[in-house]
Coordinates of C-alpha atoms in Angstrom, one line a residue:
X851 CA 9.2 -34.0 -14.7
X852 CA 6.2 -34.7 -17.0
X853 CA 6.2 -34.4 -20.3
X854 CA 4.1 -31.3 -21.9
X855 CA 2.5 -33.4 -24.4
X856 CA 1.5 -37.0 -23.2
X857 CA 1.7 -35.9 -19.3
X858 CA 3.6 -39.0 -18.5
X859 CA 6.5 -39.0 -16.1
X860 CA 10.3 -38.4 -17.8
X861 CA 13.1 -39.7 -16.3
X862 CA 15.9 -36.9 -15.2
X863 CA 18.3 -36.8 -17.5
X864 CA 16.4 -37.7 -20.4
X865 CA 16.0 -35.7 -23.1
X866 CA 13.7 -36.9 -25.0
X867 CA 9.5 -38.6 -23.6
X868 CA 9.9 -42.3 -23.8
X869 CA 6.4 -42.7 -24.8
X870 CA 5.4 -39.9 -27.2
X871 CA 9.2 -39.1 -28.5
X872 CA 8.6 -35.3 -28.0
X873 CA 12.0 -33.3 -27.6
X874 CA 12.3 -32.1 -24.2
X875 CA 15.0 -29.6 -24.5
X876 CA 13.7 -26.5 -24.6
X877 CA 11.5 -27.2 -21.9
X878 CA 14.4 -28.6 -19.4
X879 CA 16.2 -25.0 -20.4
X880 CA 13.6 -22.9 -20.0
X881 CA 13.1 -25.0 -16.4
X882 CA 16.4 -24.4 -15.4
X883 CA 16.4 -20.8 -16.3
X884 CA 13.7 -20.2 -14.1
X885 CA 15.0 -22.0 -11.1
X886 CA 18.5 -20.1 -11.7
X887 CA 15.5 -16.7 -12.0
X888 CA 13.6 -17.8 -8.6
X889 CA 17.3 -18.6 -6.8
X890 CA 18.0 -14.9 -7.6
X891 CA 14.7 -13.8 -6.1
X892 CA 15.2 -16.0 -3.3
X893 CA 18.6 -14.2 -2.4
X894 CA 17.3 -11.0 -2.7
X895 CA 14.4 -11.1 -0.8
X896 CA 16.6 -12.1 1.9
X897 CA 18.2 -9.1 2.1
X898 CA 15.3 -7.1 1.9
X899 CA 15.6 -5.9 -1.9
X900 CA 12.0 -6.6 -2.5
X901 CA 11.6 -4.5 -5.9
X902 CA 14.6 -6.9 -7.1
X903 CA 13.3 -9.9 -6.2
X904 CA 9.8 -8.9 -8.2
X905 CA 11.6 -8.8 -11.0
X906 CA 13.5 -12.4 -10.6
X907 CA 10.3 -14.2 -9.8
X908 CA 8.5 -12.7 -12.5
X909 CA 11.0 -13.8 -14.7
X910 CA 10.8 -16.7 -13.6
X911 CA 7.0 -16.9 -14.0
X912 CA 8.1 -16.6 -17.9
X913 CA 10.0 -19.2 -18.3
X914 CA 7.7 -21.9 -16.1
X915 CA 4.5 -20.5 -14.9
X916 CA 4.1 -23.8 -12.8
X917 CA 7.1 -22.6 -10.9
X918 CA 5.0 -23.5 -7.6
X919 CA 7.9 -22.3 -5.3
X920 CA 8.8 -18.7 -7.6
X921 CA 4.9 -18.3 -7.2
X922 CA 4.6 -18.3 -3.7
X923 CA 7.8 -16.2 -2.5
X924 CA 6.1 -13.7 -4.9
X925 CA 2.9 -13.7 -3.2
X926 CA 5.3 -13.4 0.0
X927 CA 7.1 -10.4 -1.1
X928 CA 3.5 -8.8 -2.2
X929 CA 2.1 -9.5 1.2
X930 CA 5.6 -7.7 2.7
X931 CA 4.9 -4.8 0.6
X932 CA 1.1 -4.7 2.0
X933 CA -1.0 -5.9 -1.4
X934 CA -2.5 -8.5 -0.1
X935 CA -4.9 -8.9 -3.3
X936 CA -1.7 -9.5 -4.9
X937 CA -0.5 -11.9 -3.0
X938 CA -3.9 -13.9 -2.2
X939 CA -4.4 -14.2 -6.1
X940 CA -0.4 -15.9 -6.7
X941 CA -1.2 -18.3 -3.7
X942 CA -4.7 -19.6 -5.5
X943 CA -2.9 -20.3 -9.0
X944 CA 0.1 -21.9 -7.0
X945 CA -2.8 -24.0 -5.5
X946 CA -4.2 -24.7 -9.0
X947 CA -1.5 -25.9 -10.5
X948 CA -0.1 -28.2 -7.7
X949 CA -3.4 -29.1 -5.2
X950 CA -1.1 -30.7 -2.4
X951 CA 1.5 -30.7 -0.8
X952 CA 1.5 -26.7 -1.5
X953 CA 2.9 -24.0 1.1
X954 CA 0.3 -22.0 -0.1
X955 CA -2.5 -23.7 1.8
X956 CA -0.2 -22.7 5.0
X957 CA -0.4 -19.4 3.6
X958 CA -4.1 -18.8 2.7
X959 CA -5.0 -20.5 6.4
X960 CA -2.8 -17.8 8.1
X961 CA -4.6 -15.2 6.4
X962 CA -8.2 -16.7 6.7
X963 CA -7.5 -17.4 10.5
X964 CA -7.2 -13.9 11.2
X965 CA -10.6 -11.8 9.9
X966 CA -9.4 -8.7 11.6
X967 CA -6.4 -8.6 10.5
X968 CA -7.8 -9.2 6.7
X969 CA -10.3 -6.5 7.7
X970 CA -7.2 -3.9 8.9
X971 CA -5.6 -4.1 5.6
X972 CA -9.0 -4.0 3.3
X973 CA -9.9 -0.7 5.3
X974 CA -6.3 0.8 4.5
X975 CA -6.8 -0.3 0.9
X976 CA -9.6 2.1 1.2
X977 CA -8.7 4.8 2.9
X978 CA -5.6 4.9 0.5
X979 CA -7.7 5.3 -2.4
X980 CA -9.6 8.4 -0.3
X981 CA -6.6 9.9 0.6
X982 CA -5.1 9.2 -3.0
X983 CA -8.1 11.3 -4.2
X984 CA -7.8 14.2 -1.7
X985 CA -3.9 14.5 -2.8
X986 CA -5.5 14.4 -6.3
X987 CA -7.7 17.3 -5.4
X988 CA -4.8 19.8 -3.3
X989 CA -6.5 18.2 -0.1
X990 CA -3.4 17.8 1.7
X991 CA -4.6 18.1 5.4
X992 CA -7.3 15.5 4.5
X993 CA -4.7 13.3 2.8
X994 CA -2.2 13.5 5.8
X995 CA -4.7 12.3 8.3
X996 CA -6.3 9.2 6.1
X997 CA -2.2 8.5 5.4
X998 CA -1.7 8.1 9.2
X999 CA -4.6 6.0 9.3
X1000 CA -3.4 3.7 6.9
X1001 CA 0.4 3.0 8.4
X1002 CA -1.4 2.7 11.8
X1003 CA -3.8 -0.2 9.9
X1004 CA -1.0 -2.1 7.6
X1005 CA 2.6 -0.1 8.8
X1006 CA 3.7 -2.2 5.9
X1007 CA 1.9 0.1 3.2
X1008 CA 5.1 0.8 1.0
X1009 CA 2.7 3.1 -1.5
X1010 CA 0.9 4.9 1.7
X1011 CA 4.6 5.7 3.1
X1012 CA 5.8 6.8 -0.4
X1013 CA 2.7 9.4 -1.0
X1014 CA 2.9 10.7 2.7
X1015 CA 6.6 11.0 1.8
X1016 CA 5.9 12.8 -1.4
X1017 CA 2.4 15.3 0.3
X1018 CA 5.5 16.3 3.1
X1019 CA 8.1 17.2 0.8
X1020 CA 5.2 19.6 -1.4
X1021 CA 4.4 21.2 1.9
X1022 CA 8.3 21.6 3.0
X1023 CA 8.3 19.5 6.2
X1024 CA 11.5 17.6 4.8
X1025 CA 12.4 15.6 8.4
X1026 CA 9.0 14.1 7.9
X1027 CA 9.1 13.4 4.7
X1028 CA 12.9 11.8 5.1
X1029 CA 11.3 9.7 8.0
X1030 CA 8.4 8.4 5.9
X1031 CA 10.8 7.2 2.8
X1032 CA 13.6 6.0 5.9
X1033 CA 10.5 3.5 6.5
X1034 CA 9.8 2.5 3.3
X1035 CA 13.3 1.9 2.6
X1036 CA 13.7 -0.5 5.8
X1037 CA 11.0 -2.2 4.2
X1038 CA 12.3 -2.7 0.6
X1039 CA 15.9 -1.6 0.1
X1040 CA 15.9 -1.4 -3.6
X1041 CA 12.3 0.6 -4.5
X1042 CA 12.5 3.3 -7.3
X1043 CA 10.0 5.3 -6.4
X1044 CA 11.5 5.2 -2.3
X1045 CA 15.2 6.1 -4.2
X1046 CA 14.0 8.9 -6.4
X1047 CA 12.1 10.5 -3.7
X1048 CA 15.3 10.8 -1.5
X1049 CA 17.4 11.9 -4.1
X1050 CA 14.9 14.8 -5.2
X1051 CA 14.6 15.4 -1.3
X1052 CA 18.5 15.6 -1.2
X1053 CA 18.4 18.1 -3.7
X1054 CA 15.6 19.9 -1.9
X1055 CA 17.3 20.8 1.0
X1056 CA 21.0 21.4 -0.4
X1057 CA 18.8 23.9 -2.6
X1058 CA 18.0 25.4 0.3
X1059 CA 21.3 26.1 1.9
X1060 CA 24.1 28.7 1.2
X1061 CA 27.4 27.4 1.3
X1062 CA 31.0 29.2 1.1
X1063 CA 34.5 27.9 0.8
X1064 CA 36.3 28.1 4.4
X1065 CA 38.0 31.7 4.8
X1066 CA 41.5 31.1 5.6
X1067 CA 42.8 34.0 6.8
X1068 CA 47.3 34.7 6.2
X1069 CA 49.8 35.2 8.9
X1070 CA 52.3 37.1 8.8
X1071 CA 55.8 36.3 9.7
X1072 CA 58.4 38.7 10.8
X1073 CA 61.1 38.5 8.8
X1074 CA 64.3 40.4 9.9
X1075 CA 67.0 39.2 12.4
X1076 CA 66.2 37.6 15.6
X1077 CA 67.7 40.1 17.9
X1078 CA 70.7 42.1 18.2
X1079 CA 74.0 40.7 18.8
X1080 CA 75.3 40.0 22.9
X1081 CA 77.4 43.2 23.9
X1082 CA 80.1 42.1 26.3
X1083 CA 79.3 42.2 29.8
X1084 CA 81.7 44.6 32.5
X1085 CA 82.4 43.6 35.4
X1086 CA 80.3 43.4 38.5
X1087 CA 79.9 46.5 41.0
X1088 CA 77.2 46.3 43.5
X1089 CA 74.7 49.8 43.2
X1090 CA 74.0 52.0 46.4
X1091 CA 70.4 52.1 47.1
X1092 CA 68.4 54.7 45.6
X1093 CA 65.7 56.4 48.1
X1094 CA 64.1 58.6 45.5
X1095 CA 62.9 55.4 43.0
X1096 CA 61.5 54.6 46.2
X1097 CA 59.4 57.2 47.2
X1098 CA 58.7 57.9 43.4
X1099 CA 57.3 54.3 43.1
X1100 CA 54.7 55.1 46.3
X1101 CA 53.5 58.3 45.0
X1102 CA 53.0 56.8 41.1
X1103 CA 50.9 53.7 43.5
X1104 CA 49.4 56.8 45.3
X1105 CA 48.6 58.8 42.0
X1106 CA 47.3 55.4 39.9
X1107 CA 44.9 54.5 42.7
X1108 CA 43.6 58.3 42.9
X1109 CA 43.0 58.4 39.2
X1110 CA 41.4 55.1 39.5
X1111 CA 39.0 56.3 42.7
X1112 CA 37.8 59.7 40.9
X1113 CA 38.3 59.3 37.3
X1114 CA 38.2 55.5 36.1
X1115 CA 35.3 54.3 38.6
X1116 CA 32.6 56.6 37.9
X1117 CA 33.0 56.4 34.1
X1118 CA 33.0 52.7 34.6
X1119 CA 29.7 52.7 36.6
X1120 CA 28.4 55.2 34.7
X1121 CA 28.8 52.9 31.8
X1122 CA 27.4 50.1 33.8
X1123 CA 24.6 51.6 34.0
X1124 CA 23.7 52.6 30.3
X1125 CA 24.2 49.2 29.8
X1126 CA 22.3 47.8 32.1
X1127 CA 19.6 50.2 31.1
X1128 CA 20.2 49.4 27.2
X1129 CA 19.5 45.7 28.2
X1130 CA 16.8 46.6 29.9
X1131 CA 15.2 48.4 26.5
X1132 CA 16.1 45.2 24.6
X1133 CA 14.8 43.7 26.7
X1134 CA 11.8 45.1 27.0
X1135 CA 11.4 45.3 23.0
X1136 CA 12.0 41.7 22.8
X1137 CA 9.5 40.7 24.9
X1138 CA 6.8 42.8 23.1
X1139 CA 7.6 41.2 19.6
X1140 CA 7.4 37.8 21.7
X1141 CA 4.2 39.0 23.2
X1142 CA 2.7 39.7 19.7
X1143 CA 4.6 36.8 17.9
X1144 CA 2.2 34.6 20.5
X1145 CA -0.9 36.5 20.1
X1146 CA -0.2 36.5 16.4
X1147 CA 0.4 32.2 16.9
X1148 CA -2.8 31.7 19.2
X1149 CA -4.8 33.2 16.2
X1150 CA -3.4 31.1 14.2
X1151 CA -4.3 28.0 16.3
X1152 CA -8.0 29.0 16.2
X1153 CA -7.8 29.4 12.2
X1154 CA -6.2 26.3 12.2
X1155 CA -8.4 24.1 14.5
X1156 CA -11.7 25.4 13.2
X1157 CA -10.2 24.5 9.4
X1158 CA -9.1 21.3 11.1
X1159 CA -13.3 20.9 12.5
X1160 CA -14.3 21.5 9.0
X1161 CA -12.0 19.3 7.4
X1162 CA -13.3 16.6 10.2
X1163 CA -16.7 16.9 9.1
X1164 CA -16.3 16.9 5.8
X1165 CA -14.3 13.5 6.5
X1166 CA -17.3 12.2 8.6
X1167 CA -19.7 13.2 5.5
X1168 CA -17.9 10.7 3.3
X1169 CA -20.1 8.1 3.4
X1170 CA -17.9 4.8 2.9
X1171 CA -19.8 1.6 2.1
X1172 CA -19.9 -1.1 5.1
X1173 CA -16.9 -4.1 4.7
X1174 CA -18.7 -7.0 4.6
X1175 CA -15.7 -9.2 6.0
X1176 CA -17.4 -12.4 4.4
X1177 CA -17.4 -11.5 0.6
X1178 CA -13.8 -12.6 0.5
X1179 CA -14.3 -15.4 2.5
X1180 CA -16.9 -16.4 0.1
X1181 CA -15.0 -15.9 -2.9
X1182 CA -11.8 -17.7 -1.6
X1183 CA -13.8 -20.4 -0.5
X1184 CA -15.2 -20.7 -4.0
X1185 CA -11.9 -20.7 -5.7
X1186 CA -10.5 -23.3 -3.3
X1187 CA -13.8 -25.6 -3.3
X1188 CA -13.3 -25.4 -7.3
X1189 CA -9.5 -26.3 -7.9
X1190 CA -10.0 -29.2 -5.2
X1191 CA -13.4 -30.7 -7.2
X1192 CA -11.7 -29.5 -10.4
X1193 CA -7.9 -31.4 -9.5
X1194 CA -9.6 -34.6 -8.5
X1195 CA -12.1 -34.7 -11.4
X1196 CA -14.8 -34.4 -9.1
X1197 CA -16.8 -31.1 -10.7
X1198 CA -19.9 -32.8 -11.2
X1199 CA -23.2 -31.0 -12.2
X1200 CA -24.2 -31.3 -8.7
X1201 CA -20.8 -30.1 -7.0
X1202 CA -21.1 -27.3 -8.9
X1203 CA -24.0 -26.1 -7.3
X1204 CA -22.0 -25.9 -4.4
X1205 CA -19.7 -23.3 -5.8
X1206 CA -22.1 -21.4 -7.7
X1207 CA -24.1 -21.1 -4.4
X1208 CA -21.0 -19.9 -2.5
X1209 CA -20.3 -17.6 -5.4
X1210 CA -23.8 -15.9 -5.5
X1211 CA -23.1 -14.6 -2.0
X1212 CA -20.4 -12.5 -3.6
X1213 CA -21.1 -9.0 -5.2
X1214 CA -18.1 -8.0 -7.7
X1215 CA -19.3 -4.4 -7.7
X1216 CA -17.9 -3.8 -4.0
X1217 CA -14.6 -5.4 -4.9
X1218 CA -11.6 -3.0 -5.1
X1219 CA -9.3 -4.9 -6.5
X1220 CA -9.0 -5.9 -9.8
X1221 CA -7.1 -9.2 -9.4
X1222 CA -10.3 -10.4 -7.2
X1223 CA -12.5 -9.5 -9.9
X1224 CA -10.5 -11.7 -12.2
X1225 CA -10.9 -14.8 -10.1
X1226 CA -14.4 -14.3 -9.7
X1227 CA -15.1 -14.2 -13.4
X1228 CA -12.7 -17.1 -14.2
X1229 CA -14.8 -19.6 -11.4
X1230 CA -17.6 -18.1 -12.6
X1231 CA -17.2 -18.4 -16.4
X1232 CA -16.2 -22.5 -15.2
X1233 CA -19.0 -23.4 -12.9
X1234 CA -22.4 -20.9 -13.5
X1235 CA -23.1 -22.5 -16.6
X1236 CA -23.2 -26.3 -15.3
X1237 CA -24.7 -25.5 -12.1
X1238 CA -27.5 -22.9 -14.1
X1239 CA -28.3 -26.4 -16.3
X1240 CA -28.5 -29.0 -13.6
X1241 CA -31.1 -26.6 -11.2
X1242 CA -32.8 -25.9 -14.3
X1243 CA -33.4 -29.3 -15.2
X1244 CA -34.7 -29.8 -11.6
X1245 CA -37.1 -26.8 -11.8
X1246 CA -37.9 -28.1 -15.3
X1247 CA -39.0 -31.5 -13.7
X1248 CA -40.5 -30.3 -10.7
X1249 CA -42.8 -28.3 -12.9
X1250 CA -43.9 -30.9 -15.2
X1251 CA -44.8 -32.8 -11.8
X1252 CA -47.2 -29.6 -10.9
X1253 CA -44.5 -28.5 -8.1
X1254 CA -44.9 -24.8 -9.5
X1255 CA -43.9 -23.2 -5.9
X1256 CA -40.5 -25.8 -6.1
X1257 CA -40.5 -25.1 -9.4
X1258 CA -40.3 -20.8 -9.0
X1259 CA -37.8 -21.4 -6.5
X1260 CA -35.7 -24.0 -8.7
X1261 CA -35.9 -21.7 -11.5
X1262 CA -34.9 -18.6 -10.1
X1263 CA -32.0 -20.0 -8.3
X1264 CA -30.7 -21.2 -11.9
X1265 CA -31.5 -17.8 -13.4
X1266 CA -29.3 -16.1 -10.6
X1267 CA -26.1 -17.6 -11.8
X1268 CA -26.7 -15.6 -14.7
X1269 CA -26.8 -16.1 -18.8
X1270 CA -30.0 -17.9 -18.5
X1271 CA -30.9 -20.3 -21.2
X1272 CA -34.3 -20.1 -23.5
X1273 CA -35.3 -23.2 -21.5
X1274 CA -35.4 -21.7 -18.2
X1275 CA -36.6 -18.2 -19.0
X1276 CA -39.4 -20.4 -20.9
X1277 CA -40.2 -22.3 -17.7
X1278 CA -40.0 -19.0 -15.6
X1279 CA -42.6 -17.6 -17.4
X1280 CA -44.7 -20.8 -17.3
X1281 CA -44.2 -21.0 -13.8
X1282 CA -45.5 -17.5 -13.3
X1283 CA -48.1 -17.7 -15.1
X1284 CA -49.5 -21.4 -13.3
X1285 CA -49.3 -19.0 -10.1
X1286 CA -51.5 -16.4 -11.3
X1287 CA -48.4 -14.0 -12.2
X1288 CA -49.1 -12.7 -15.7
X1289 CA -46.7 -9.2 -15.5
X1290 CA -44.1 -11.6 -14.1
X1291 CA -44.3 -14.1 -16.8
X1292 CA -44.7 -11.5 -19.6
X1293 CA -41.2 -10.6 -18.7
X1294 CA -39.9 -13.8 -19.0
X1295 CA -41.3 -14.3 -22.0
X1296 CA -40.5 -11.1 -23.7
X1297 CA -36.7 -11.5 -22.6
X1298 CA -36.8 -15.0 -24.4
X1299 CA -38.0 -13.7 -27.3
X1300 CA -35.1 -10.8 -27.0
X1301 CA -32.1 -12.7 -26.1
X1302 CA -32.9 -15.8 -28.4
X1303 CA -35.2 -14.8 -31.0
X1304 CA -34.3 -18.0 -33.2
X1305 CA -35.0 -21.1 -30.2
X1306 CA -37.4 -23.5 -30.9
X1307 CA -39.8 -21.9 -27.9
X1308 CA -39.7 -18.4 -29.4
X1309 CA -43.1 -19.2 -31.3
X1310 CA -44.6 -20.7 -28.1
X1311 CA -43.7 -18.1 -26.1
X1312 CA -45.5 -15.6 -28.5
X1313 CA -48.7 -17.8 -28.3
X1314 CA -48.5 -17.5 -25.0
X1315 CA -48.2 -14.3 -24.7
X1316 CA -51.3 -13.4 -27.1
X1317 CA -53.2 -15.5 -24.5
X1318 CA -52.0 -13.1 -21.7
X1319 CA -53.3 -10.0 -23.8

């Protein structure tokens, strides 16, 4: 390792730098703790708890922010969960602190390689934050259909899957809503949010059910004795026939099957019948309520598919601004061009022109995302100010050799990386007013005389202006 202080190279096991006598054992703790925190990460990221493994490799982060390896499985487990911001802005620090030999560049590549893919997920960051807004404002239909949009775009979308989730369960549609959070929940095994909306679905739908103990109904068991007891049997004697049980048994056959024929049938078909006829009423009466049930349902298709039109073109009125697909190019292009000039010592006046150029192609007003933002200040705040100085100088010199068209151009370019100095706005005005451009150069002047009000060239800049009256 290196030692904090000096930056020379410490053996392993020594405790102590061998050539600024610092103490080195707090940092080799706090190193180890956050290898032991980014192992943990590492273990459960490979079993999907994603939410977890956050949590380690943040932890990590704490303890040793140059933790190149925690730092990139973090940006991994952000671009698993769809932020892709995220996970682009871990990968450019990782790069900052260690230039090569970094998995990050293998990273960034993969995701510059691929614009549409880059474009996919920047279009379901927006339509997110639309349907986030018509949630907001009880637009649920709206919602649903930017929601689909967005898991079609990035199916990875944990937060998309969680508020479709959550829009289902306020409209009822439970199986959807279960289906949506089963997604999220393949995804990342351990999320909060994915948990707490199952277990307040659970309770949803067992709210909604009526349940009874089993009815268990008591038999009954005869109790007495089993039979009576065996009489003794006589002996055998063989009986005569008997012709009368005979004949009785044909006329009761001939009697059963008469009172069957004229009493039994007819009352049985006659029964048959009502029935049948019954049936036929229900049937009949069921078929109505169908008939109307369907009328009543076609209606309701119309109501629904004209609100469904107007919902559409209200969607089609939201004017969303064009993705320019090269502003982030631009801007990781910046970053990287900066930490390699910056890591090799290289940032020279006039390599930072080259960033400041690639950086003036970038407008942070149409960046979503926050972390973006962040990096494009921090380059800026680095680079704007050198670069702004060297083309100044050149605009500065290019004037005093009566170049005044070089000169404008010169001078504006440095004025466009912003915070311009009383030097240039003093030359802009000059400039101006060489060319014939008195409103133009009044301006300059004036904002000279606003922003630095104490510079050496405040007093010539009045003069100047008195002349221009």
């Amino acid at each position: 390792m290196n030692c904090p202080k000096c930056g020379n190279v410490v053996a392993v096991r020594r405790n102590r730098c061998e050539f600024c006598g610092k103490d080195l054992t707090i940092v080799r703790k706090t190193d180890r703790l956050s290898n032991s925190y980014y192992n943990r990460g590492l273990e459960k990221a490979k079993v999907r708890d994603l939410t977890g493994a956050i949590i380690m490799l943040k932890k990590s982060l704490e303890m040793n922010k140059r933790n190149t390896n925690a730092r990139n499985l973090l940006g991994l487990v952000f671009f698993e969960m769809g932020e892709t911001v995220a996970a682009l802005s871990e990968w450019v620090i990782s790069k900052h602190f260690q230039a090569k030999d970094n998995d990050a560049d293998v990273y960034i590549g993969a995701v510059q390689a691929n614009p549409t893919k880059l474009d996919s997920m920047n279009q379901a960051i927006k339509k997110y934050n639309i349907a986030l807004d018509s949630a907001k404002q009880g637009s649920d239909d709206l919602a649903i259909i930017q929601l689909k949009k967005v898991i079609n775009l990035n199916p990875h979308f944990i937060r998309a899957l969680q508020l479709l989730a959550l829009i289902y369960m306020k409209n009822n549609e439970f199986e959807r809503a279960r289906r949506c959070l089963a997604k999220a929940n393949k995804i990342d095994l351990a999320n909060t949010t994915t948990l707490r909306y199952l277990s307040e679905l659970n309770q949803l739908v067992s709210g909604g059910e009526t349940t009874s103990a089993p009815y268990w109904s008591d038999g009954e068991v005869n109790s007495g004795p089993l039979g009576k007891p065996l009489s003794p049997i006589s002996s055998y004697k063989e009986e005569k026939p008997n012709v009368w049980l005979f004949i009785n048994l044909i006329l009761g056959v001939v009697i059963g099957v008469s009172v069957l024929f004229f009493l039994i049938v007819p009352t049985v078909k006659k029964n048959a019948q009502s029935e049948y006829l019954q049936k036929q009423r229900d049937f009949d009466s069921e078929q109505l309520v169908y008939r109307t049930k369907l009328t009543s349902s076609e209606k309701e298709v119309e109501d629904l598919k004209a609100k469904l039109a107007e919902k559409q073109k209200e969607l089609d009125s939201i004017d969303i601004p064009e993705y320019d697909k090269t502003m982030y190019d631009s801007i990781l292009s910046a970053v990287y061009r900066y930490i390699e000039l910056d890591s090799t010592n290289n940032l020279t006046p006039e390599n930072s022109i080259e960033v400041a150029d690639l950086l003036s192609k970038v407008d942070p007003s149409k960046m979503e995302n926050q972390d973006a933002v962040k990096l494009y200040e921090m380059v800026k705040q680095k680079v704007s100010p050198i670069a702004a100085k060297e083309v100044s100088q050149q605009g500065k010199t290019a004037f005093n050799n009566k170049e005044y068209e070089k000169a404008l151009t010169l001078l504006t370019q440095a004025y466009s990386y912003g915070d311009p100095d009383d030097n240039t706005l003093y030359y802009l005005g000059k400039t101006q007013q060489e060319l014939d451009q008195y409103e133009e150069a009044k301006t300059y002047y004036n904002q000279l005389l606003t922003d630095f009000p104490n510079s050496s060239l405040a007093k010539y800049a009045k003069q100047r202006l008195n002349d221009l009256q």
